[in-house]
Amino acid sequence: GAGVSQSPSNKVTEKGKDVELRCDPISGHTALYWYRQRLGQGLEFLIYFQGNSAPDKSGLPSDRFSAERTGESVSTLTIQRTQQEDSAVYLCASSLGTDRTYEQYFGPGTRLTVT
Amino acid sequence: GQQVMQIPQYQHVQEGEDFTTYCNSSTTLSNIQWYKQRPGGHPVFLIQLVKSGEVKKQKRLTFQFGEAKKNSSLHITATQTTDVGTYFCAGRTGTASKLTFGTGTRLQVTL
């Protein structure tokens, strides 16, 4: 079984453009999380999905950020009208569920650079 | 909101020295997990602690969960260069599904 995959691995975009980041979770994992990690900083929670429940969007920093997930499969994180402060590594993680005992498996991340 | 702080932010040790990072939460945690992130890599799960006062060991690593379930520590005995990376604690409150990650401690080990 493959791990969590993310694409692209690197993305350079101009300020003001929209970007879409993709995450493929481990098969069978019902929970999916997105985090942002600025250079040398910790992990900032953005959003999580659990099955067909309404996603927890409490970490999204602005309405320029949105995410979707189809069932228990791929998820996309969209950033509209990118700003330079959006430059960071965006990490996706999946877990078997959201039970407190489940560990999270992280993907390699997408490094976003906004010029 | 919940805050999870770690100290120190950074520590540089010589190989063979011991290392400890401390994790402190502003609220009581239902469980705590520890992750390691190598330079340029992604976080990798190390361990989970659930019970008050719990202590777990993995070879040279010792993890402890405080009695009040508001703090935790990771101790590495006789560090090796392979221990280099950033160590994050991450906790949940109650039945919350969201993990709040600590600020991280970056460990540098030199020969």
Coordinates of N, CA and C in Angstrom, one line a residue:
Chain A
G1 N 0.8 -1.2 0.0 CA 0.0 0.0 0.0 C 0.8 1.2 0.0
A2 N 0.5 2.1 -0.9 CA 1.2 3.4 -1.0 C 0.8 4.3 0.2
G3 N 1.7 5.2 0.5 CA 1.4 6.2 1.5 C 0.6 7.3 1.0
V4 N 0.5 8.4 1.7 CA -0.2 9.6 1.3 C 0.6 10.3 0.2
S5 N 0.0 10.6 -0.9 CA 0.7 11.3 -2.0 C 0.1 12.7 -2.2
Q6 N 1.0 13.7 -2.6 CA 0.6 15.0 -2.8 C 1.2 15.5 -4.2
S7 N 0.4 16.3 -4.8 CA 0.9 16.9 -6.1 C 0.4 18.3 -6.2
P8 N 1.2 19.2 -6.9 CA 2.6 19.0 -7.2 C 3.5 19.0 -6.0
S9 N 4.7 18.6 -6.2 CA 5.7 18.7 -5.1 C 6.1 20.1 -4.8
N10 N 6.2 20.8 -5.9 CA 6.6 22.2 -5.9 C 5.7 23.0 -6.8
K11 N 5.4 24.2 -6.4 CA 4.5 25.1 -7.2 C 5.0 26.5 -7.0
V12 N 5.4 27.2 -8.1 CA 5.7 28.6 -8.1 C 4.7 29.3 -8.8
T13 N 4.1 30.3 -8.2 CA 3.0 31.1 -8.9 C 3.2 32.5 -8.6
E14 N 2.5 33.3 -9.5 CA 2.6 34.8 -9.3 C 1.5 35.2 -8.4
K15 N 1.8 36.3 -7.7 CA 0.8 36.8 -6.8 C -0.5 37.2 -7.5
G16 N -1.6 36.8 -6.9 CA -2.9 37.0 -7.5 C -3.5 35.9 -8.3
K17 N -2.6 34.9 -8.6 CA -3.1 33.7 -9.3 C -3.7 32.7 -8.3
D18 N -4.6 31.8 -8.9 CA -5.2 30.8 -8.1 C -4.3 29.5 -8.2
V19 N -4.3 28.7 -7.1 CA -3.6 27.4 -7.2 C -4.4 26.3 -6.6
E20 N -4.2 25.1 -7.1 CA -4.9 24.0 -6.6 C -3.9 22.9 -6.2
L21 N -4.0 22.4 -5.0 CA -3.1 21.4 -4.5 C -3.9 20.1 -4.2
R22 N -3.3 19.0 -4.5 CA -4.0 17.7 -4.5 C -3.4 16.8 -3.4
C23 N -4.3 16.0 -2.8 CA -3.8 15.0 -1.8 C -4.6 13.7 -2.1
D24 N -3.8 12.6 -2.2 CA -4.4 11.3 -2.3 C -4.1 10.6 -1.0
P25 N -5.1 10.3 -0.2 CA -4.9 9.7 1.1 C -4.6 8.2 1.0
I26 N -4.2 7.6 2.1 CA -4.1 6.1 2.1 C -5.5 5.5 1.9
S27 N -5.5 4.5 1.1 CA -6.8 3.8 0.9 C -7.4 3.3 2.2
G28 N -8.7 3.6 2.4 CA -9.3 3.1 3.6 C -9.3 4.1 4.7
H29 N -8.5 5.1 4.6 CA -8.5 6.2 5.6 C -9.6 7.1 5.4
T30 N -10.5 7.2 6.5 CA -11.7 8.0 6.3 C -11.4 9.5 6.7
A31 N -10.4 9.8 7.4 CA -10.1 11.2 7.9 C -8.9 11.7 7.1
L32 N -9.1 13.0 6.7 CA -8.0 13.7 6.0 C -7.9 15.1 6.5
Y33 N -6.6 15.5 6.7 CA -6.3 16.8 7.3 C -5.4 17.6 6.3
W34 N -5.5 18.9 6.4 CA -4.6 19.8 5.7 C -4.0 20.7 6.7
Y35 N -2.6 20.9 6.6 CA -1.9 21.8 7.4 C -1.0 22.7 6.6
R36 N -0.7 23.8 7.2 CA 0.3 24.7 6.5 C 1.5 24.8 7.4
Q37 N 2.7 24.8 6.8 CA 3.9 24.9 7.6 C 4.8 25.9 7.0
R38 N 4.9 27.1 7.6 CA 5.8 28.1 7.1 C 7.2 27.7 7.5
L39 N 8.2 28.3 6.8 CA 9.6 27.9 6.9 C 10.0 28.0 8.4
G40 N 10.5 26.9 8.9 CA 11.0 26.9 10.3 C 10.0 27.0 11.4
Q41 N 8.7 26.9 11.0 CA 7.6 27.0 11.9 C 6.9 25.6 12.2
G42 N 6.0 25.7 13.0 CA 5.2 24.5 13.3 C 4.1 24.2 12.3
L43 N 3.2 23.3 12.6 CA 2.1 22.9 11.7 C 0.9 23.7 12.1
E44 N 0.3 24.3 11.2 CA -0.9 25.1 11.4 C -2.1 24.4 10.8
F45 N -3.0 24.0 11.6 CA -4.2 23.2 11.1 C -5.0 24.1 10.2
L46 N -5.5 23.6 9.1 CA -6.3 24.3 8.2 C -7.8 23.7 8.2
I47 N -7.9 22.4 7.9 CA -9.2 21.8 7.7 C -9.1 20.3 7.8
Y48 N -10.2 19.7 8.3 CA -10.2 18.2 8.2 C -11.6 17.7 7.7
F49 N -11.5 16.6 7.1 CA -12.7 15.8 6.6 C -12.8 14.5 7.3
Q50 N -14.0 14.1 7.6 CA -14.2 12.8 8.2 C -15.4 12.2 7.5
G51 N -15.2 11.2 6.6 CA -16.3 10.6 5.9 C -17.2 11.6 5.2
N52 N -18.5 11.4 5.4 CA -19.5 12.3 4.8 C -19.9 13.4 5.7
S53 N -19.3 13.5 6.9 CA -19.6 14.6 7.8 C -19.2 16.0 7.3
A54 N -19.8 17.0 7.8 CA -19.4 18.4 7.4 C -17.9 18.6 7.8
P55 N -17.1 19.1 7.0 CA -15.7 19.3 7.3 C -15.5 20.4 8.4
D56 N -14.5 20.3 9.2 CA -14.1 21.3 10.2 C -13.2 22.3 9.5
K57 N -13.7 23.5 9.2 CA -13.0 24.5 8.4 C -12.4 25.6 9.3
S58 N -12.4 25.3 10.6 CA -12.1 26.3 11.6 C -10.7 26.9 11.4
G59 N -9.8 26.2 10.8 CA -8.4 26.7 10.6 C -8.1 27.4 9.4
L60 N -9.0 27.5 8.5 CA -8.8 28.2 7.2 C -8.6 29.7 7.5
P61 N -7.4 30.3 7.0 CA -7.1 31.6 7.4 C -7.9 32.7 6.8
S62 N -8.5 32.5 5.6 CA -9.3 33.5 5.0 C -10.2 32.8 4.0
D63 N -11.2 33.6 3.4 CA -12.1 33.0 2.5 C -11.4 32.8 1.1
R64 N -10.2 33.1 1.0 CA -9.4 32.7 -0.2 C -9.1 31.2 -0.2
F65 N -9.2 30.6 0.9 CA -8.8 29.2 1.0 C -10.1 28.4 1.1
S66 N -10.1 27.3 0.3 CA -11.2 26.3 0.3 C -10.7 24.9 0.1
A67 N -11.4 23.9 0.4 CA -11.0 22.6 0.2 C -12.2 21.7 0.0
E68 N -12.0 20.7 -0.8 CA -13.1 19.7 -1.1 C -12.5 18.3 -1.0
R69 N -13.4 17.4 -0.7 CA -13.0 16.0 -0.7 C -14.2 15.2 -1.3
T70 N -13.9 14.3 -2.2 CA -15.0 13.5 -2.7 C -15.0 12.2 -2.0
G71 N -16.0 12.0 -1.2 CA -16.1 10.7 -0.5 C -15.0 10.5 0.5
E72 N -14.3 9.4 0.4 CA -13.1 9.1 1.2 C -11.9 9.0 0.3
S73 N -11.9 9.8 -0.8 CA -10.7 9.7 -1.6 C -10.0 11.1 -1.7
V74 N -9.6 11.4 -2.9 CA -8.8 12.6 -3.1 C -9.4 13.9 -2.6
S75 N -8.5 14.8 -2.1 CA -8.9 16.1 -1.7 C -8.1 17.2 -2.4
T76 N -8.7 18.3 -2.6 CA -8.0 19.4 -3.2 C -8.1 20.6 -2.3
L77 N -7.0 21.3 -2.2 CA -7.0 22.6 -1.4 C -6.8 23.7 -2.5
T78 N -7.7 24.6 -2.5 CA -7.6 25.7 -3.5 C -7.3 27.0 -2.7
I79 N -6.3 27.8 -3.3 CA -6.0 29.1 -2.7 C -6.3 30.1 -3.9
Q80 N -7.2 31.0 -3.7 CA -7.5 32.0 -4.7 C -6.7 33.3 -4.4
R81 N -6.4 33.9 -5.5 CA -5.7 35.3 -5.4 C -4.6 35.2 -4.4
T82 N -3.6 34.3 -4.8 CA -2.5 34.0 -3.8 C -1.8 35.3 -3.4
Q83 N -1.3 35.3 -2.2 CA -0.5 36.4 -1.7 C 0.9 35.8 -1.3
Q84 N 1.8 36.7 -1.1 CA 3.2 36.2 -0.7 C 3.2 35.5 0.6
E85 N 2.3 35.9 1.5 CA 2.3 35.3 2.8 C 1.7 33.9 2.8
D86 N 1.2 33.5 1.6 CA 0.7 32.1 1.4 C 1.9 31.1 1.2
S87 N 3.0 31.7 0.9 CA 4.2 30.8 0.6 C 4.5 29.9 1.9
A88 N 4.5 28.6 1.6 CA 4.7 27.7 2.7 C 4.7 26.3 2.1
V89 N 4.9 25.3 3.0 CA 4.7 23.9 2.6 C 3.3 23.5 3.1
Y90 N 2.5 22.9 2.2 CA 1.1 22.5 2.6 C 1.2 21.0 2.7
L91 N 0.9 20.5 3.9 CA 0.9 19.1 4.2 C -0.5 18.5 4.3
C92 N -0.6 17.3 3.8 CA -1.8 16.6 3.9 C -1.6 15.4 4.8
A93 N -2.5 15.0 5.6 CA -2.4 13.8 6.4 C -3.7 13.0 6.4
S94 N -3.6 11.7 6.5 CA -4.8 10.9 6.6 C -4.7 10.0 7.8
S95 N -5.8 9.5 8.3 CA -5.8 8.6 9.4 C -7.1 7.7 9.2
L96 N -7.0 6.6 10.0 CA -8.1 5.6 9.8 C -9.5 6.2 10.2
G97 N -9.4 7.1 11.1 CA -10.6 7.8 11.6 C -10.2 9.0 12.4
T98 N -11.2 9.6 13.0 CA -10.9 10.7 13.9 C -10.9 10.3 15.4
D99 N -11.0 9.1 15.6 CA -10.9 8.6 17.0 C -9.6 9.1 17.6
R100 N -9.6 9.4 18.8 CA -8.4 10.1 19.4 C -7.2 9.2 19.4
T101 N -7.4 7.9 19.1 CA -6.2 7.0 19.2 C -5.5 6.8 17.8
Y102 N -6.1 7.4 16.8 CA -5.5 7.2 15.5 C -4.4 8.1 15.2
E103 N -3.2 7.6 14.7 CA -2.1 8.4 14.3 C -2.4 8.9 12.9
Q104 N -1.7 10.0 12.6 CA -1.8 10.6 11.2 C -0.6 10.3 10.4
Y105 N -0.9 10.0 9.1 CA 0.2 9.7 8.2 C 0.3 10.9 7.2
F106 N 1.5 11.4 7.1 CA 1.6 12.6 6.4 C 2.2 12.4 5.0
G107 N 1.7 13.2 4.0 CA 2.3 13.2 2.7 C 3.6 14.0 2.7
P108 N 4.3 14.0 1.5 CA 5.5 14.7 1.4 C 5.4 16.3 1.3
G109 N 4.1 16.7 1.1 CA 3.9 18.1 1.1 C 4.0 18.7 -0.3
T110 N 3.4 19.9 -0.5 CA 3.6 20.7 -1.6 C 4.2 22.1 -1.2
R111 N 5.4 22.4 -1.8 CA 6.0 23.6 -1.4 C 5.5 24.7 -2.4
L112 N 4.8 25.7 -1.8 CA 4.2 26.8 -2.6 C 5.0 28.0 -2.4
T113 N 5.4 28.6 -3.6 CA 6.2 29.9 -3.5 C 5.4 30.9 -4.3
V114 N 5.0 32.0 -3.7 CA 4.3 33.0 -4.4 C 5.2 34.2 -4.6
T115 N 5.4 34.5 -5.9 CA 6.4 35.6 -6.2 C 5.7 36.9 -6.5
Chain B
G1 N -8.3 29.7 22.4 CA -8.2 28.4 21.9 C -7.0 27.6 22.5
Q2 N -7.0 26.4 22.3 CA -5.9 25.5 22.9 C -4.6 25.9 22.3
Q3 N -3.6 26.0 23.2 CA -2.2 26.3 22.8 C -1.3 25.2 23.3
V4 N -0.4 24.8 22.5 CA 0.6 23.8 22.9 C 2.0 24.4 22.6
M5 N 2.7 24.6 23.7 CA 4.1 25.2 23.6 C 5.1 24.1 23.9
Q6 N 6.3 24.2 23.2 CA 7.4 23.3 23.4 C 8.6 24.1 23.8
I7 N 9.4 23.6 24.7 CA 10.7 24.2 25.0 C 11.8 23.1 25.1
P8 N 13.0 23.4 24.6 CA 13.4 24.7 24.0 C 12.9 24.7 22.5
Q9 N 13.1 25.8 21.9 CA 12.8 25.9 20.4 C 13.9 25.2 19.7
Y10 N 15.1 25.2 20.2 CA 16.3 24.7 19.5 C 17.3 24.2 20.5
Q11 N 17.9 23.1 20.2 CA 19.0 22.6 21.0 C 20.1 21.9 20.1
H12 N 21.3 22.3 20.5 CA 22.4 21.8 19.8 C 23.2 20.9 20.8
V13 N 23.4 19.6 20.5 CA 24.2 18.8 21.4 C 25.3 18.1 20.6
Q14 N 26.2 17.6 21.4 CA 27.3 16.7 20.8 C 26.8 15.3 20.9
E15 N 27.2 14.5 19.9 CA 26.7 13.1 19.9 C 27.1 12.5 21.2
G16 N 26.2 11.7 21.7 CA 26.4 11.0 23.0 C 25.7 11.8 24.2
E17 N 25.5 13.0 24.0 CA 24.8 13.8 25.1 C 23.3 13.5 25.1
D18 N 22.7 13.7 26.2 CA 21.2 13.5 26.3 C 20.5 14.8 25.9
F19 N 19.2 14.6 25.6 CA 18.3 15.7 25.1 C 16.9 15.5 25.6
T20 N 16.3 16.6 26.0 CA 14.9 16.5 26.4 C 14.1 17.7 25.9
T21 N 13.0 17.4 25.4 CA 12.0 18.5 25.0 C 10.8 18.4 25.8
Y22 N 10.2 19.5 26.2 CA 9.1 19.6 27.0 C 7.9 20.2 26.3
C23 N 6.7 19.6 26.5 CA 5.5 20.0 25.8 C 4.5 20.5 26.9
N24 N 3.9 21.7 26.7 CA 2.9 22.1 27.7 C 1.7 22.7 27.0
S25 N 0.6 22.1 27.5 CA -0.7 22.5 26.9 C -1.5 23.5 27.9
S26 N -2.2 24.4 27.3 CA -3.0 25.3 28.1 C -4.3 24.6 28.6
T27 N -4.6 23.5 28.0 CA -5.8 22.7 28.5 C -5.5 21.3 28.7
T28 N -6.3 20.6 29.4 CA -6.1 19.2 29.7 C -6.3 18.4 28.4
L29 N -5.4 17.4 28.2 CA -5.4 16.7 26.9 C -6.0 15.3 27.1
S30 N -6.7 14.8 26.1 CA -7.2 13.4 26.2 C -6.1 12.4 25.8
N31 N -5.2 12.9 24.9 CA -4.1 12.1 24.6 C -3.0 13.0 23.9
I32 N -1.8 12.4 23.8 CA -0.8 13.2 23.2 C 0.0 12.3 22.3
Q33 N 0.4 12.8 21.1 CA 1.2 12.1 20.2 C 2.5 12.9 19.9
W34 N 3.5 12.1 19.6 CA 4.8 12.8 19.2 C 5.2 12.4 17.8
Y35 N 5.7 13.4 17.1 CA 6.1 13.2 15.7 C 7.5 13.7 15.5
K36 N 8.2 13.1 14.6 CA 9.6 13.6 14.2 C 9.6 14.0 12.8
Q37 N 10.2 15.2 12.5 CA 10.3 15.7 11.1 C 11.8 15.9 10.8
R38 N 12.3 15.1 9.9 CA 13.7 15.2 9.5 C 13.8 16.5 8.6
P39 N 14.9 17.1 8.5 CA 15.1 18.3 7.6 C 14.7 18.0 6.2
G40 N 13.8 18.8 5.7 CA 13.3 18.6 4.3 C 12.2 17.5 4.2
G41 N 11.9 16.9 5.3 CA 10.9 15.8 5.3 C 9.5 16.1 5.9
H42 N 8.7 15.1 6.0 CA 7.4 15.4 6.6 C 7.3 14.7 8.0
P43 N 6.4 15.1 8.8 CA 6.3 14.5 10.2 C 6.0 13.1 10.1
V44 N 6.6 12.3 11.0 CA 6.4 10.9 11.1 C 6.0 10.5 12.5
F45 N 5.0 9.8 12.7 CA 4.5 9.4 14.0 C 5.5 8.6 14.8
L46 N 5.7 9.0 16.0 CA 6.6 8.2 16.9 C 5.8 7.3 17.9
I47 N 4.9 8.0 18.6 CA 4.2 7.3 19.7 C 3.0 8.1 20.2
Q48 N 2.1 7.4 20.9 CA 1.0 8.0 21.5 C 0.9 7.7 23.0
L49 N 0.5 8.7 23.8 CA 0.3 8.4 25.3 C -1.1 8.8 25.6
V50 N -1.8 8.0 26.4 CA -3.2 8.2 26.7 C -3.4 8.4 28.2
K51 N -2.7 7.6 29.0 CA -3.1 7.6 30.4 C -2.2 8.6 31.2
S52 N -2.8 9.1 32.3 CA -2.1 10.0 33.2 C -0.9 9.4 33.8
G53 N 0.3 10.0 33.7 CA 1.5 9.5 34.2 C 2.1 8.4 33.4
E54 N 1.6 8.2 32.2 CA 2.1 7.1 31.4 C 3.6 7.4 30.9
V55 N 4.4 6.3 30.9 CA 5.7 6.4 30.4 C 5.9 5.2 29.4
K56 N 6.5 5.6 28.2 CA 6.7 4.6 27.2 C 8.2 4.8 26.7
K57 N 8.8 3.7 26.3 CA 10.1 3.7 25.8 C 10.2 3.1 24.5
Q58 N 11.1 3.7 23.6 CA 11.4 3.2 22.3 C 12.9 3.3 22.2
K59 N 13.6 2.2 22.5 CA 15.1 2.2 22.5 C 15.6 3.3 23.3
R60 N 16.3 4.3 22.7 CA 16.9 5.4 23.5 C 15.9 6.5 23.8
L61 N 14.6 6.4 23.3 CA 13.7 7.5 23.5 C 12.7 7.1 24.7
T62 N 12.5 8.1 25.6 CA 11.5 7.9 26.7 C 10.5 9.0 26.6
F63 N 9.2 8.6 26.6 CA 8.1 9.6 26.5 C 7.3 9.5 27.8
Q64 N 6.9 10.7 28.3 CA 6.2 10.7 29.5 C 5.0 11.6 29.3
F65 N 3.9 11.2 29.9 CA 2.6 12.1 30.0 C 2.4 12.5 31.4
G66 N 2.2 13.8 31.6 CA 2.1 14.3 33.0 C 0.9 13.8 33.7
E67 N 0.9 13.8 35.0 CA -0.2 13.4 35.9 C -1.5 14.1 35.6
A68 N -1.3 15.4 35.4 CA -2.5 16.3 35.1 C -2.9 16.3 33.6
K69 N -2.1 15.5 32.8 CA -2.4 15.4 31.4 C -2.4 16.8 30.7
K70 N -1.5 17.6 31.1 CA -1.3 18.9 30.5 C 0.1 19.1 30.0
N71 N 1.0 18.2 30.3 CA 2.3 18.3 29.8 C 2.9 16.9 29.5
S72 N 3.9 16.9 28.7 CA 4.6 15.7 28.2 C 6.1 16.0 28.0
S73 N 6.9 15.0 27.9 CA 8.3 15.2 27.6 C 8.8 14.0 26.8
L74 N 9.8 14.3 26.0 CA 10.5 13.3 25.2 C 12.0 13.4 25.6
H75 N 12.6 12.3 26.0 CA 14.0 12.3 26.4 C 14.7 11.4 25.6
I76 N 15.8 11.8 25.0 CA 16.7 10.9 24.2 C 18.0 10.7 24.9
T77 N 18.3 9.5 25.1 CA 19.6 9.2 25.8 C 20.7 8.9 24.8
A78 N 21.8 9.5 25.0 CA 23.0 9.3 24.2 C 22.6 9.6 22.7
T79 N 22.4 10.8 22.4 CA 22.0 11.2 21.0 C 22.9 10.7 20.0
Q80 N 22.4 10.5 18.8 CA 23.1 10.1 17.6 C 22.8 11.1 16.5
T81 N 23.6 11.1 15.5 CA 23.4 12.1 14.4 C 22.1 11.8 13.7
T82 N 21.6 10.5 13.8 CA 20.3 10.2 13.2 C 19.1 10.7 13.9
D83 N 19.4 11.3 15.1 CA 18.3 11.9 15.9 C 18.0 13.3 15.4
V84 N 18.8 13.9 14.5 CA 18.6 15.2 14.0 C 17.2 15.4 13.4
G85 N 16.5 16.5 13.8 CA 15.2 16.8 13.2 C 14.4 17.7 14.2
T86 N 13.2 17.9 13.9 CA 12.3 18.7 14.7 C 11.3 17.7 15.3
Y87 N 11.1 17.8 16.6 CA 10.2 16.9 17.4 C 9.0 17.8 17.7
F88 N 7.8 17.3 17.4 CA 6.6 17.9 17.7 C 5.7 17.0 18.6
C89 N 5.1 17.7 19.6 CA 4.1 17.0 20.3 C 2.8 17.5 19.7
A90 N 1.7 16.7 19.8 CA 0.4 17.1 19.3 C -0.7 16.5 20.2
G91 N -1.6 17.3 20.6 CA -2.6 16.8 21.6 C -4.0 17.1 21.1
R92 N -4.9 16.3 21.7 CA -6.3 16.4 21.5 C -7.0 16.7 22.8
T93 N -8.0 17.5 22.8 CA -8.8 17.7 24.0 C -10.2 17.0 23.9
G94 N -10.6 16.4 24.9 CA -11.9 15.7 25.0 C -12.0 14.7 23.8
T95 N -13.2 14.8 23.1 CA -13.4 13.9 22.0 C -13.1 14.6 20.7
A96 N -12.4 15.8 20.8 CA -12.1 16.5 19.5 C -11.3 15.7 18.6
S97 N -11.6 15.9 17.3 CA -10.9 15.2 16.3 C -9.6 15.9 15.8
K98 N -9.6 17.1 16.1 CA -8.4 17.9 15.7 C -7.2 17.8 16.6
L99 N -6.1 17.6 16.0 CA -4.8 17.6 16.7 C -4.2 19.0 16.7
T100 N -3.8 19.5 17.9 CA -3.1 20.7 17.9 C -1.6 20.4 18.1
F101 N -0.9 20.9 17.1 CA 0.6 20.6 17.2 C 1.3 21.6 18.0
G102 N 2.3 21.2 18.7 CA 3.2 22.1 19.5 C 4.1 22.8 18.5
T103 N 4.8 23.8 19.1 CA 5.6 24.7 18.3 C 6.9 24.0 17.8
G104 N 7.2 22.8 18.4 CA 8.4 22.0 17.9 C 9.7 22.4 18.6
T105 N 10.5 21.4 18.7 CA 11.9 21.6 19.1 C 12.8 21.0 18.1
R106 N 13.7 21.9 17.6 CA 14.7 21.4 16.6 C 15.9 21.0 17.3
L107 N 16.3 19.7 17.0 CA 17.5 19.2 17.6 C 18.6 19.0 16.5
Q108 N 19.8 19.6 16.9 CA 21.0 19.4 16.0 C 22.0 18.6 16.8
V109 N 22.6 17.6 16.2 CA 23.6 16.8 16.8 C 24.8 16.8 16.0
T110 N 25.9 17.1 16.6 CA 27.2 17.1 15.9 C 28.2 16.1 16.6
L111 N 29.1 15.7 15.7 CA 30.1 14.7 16.2 C 31.1 15.4 17.2

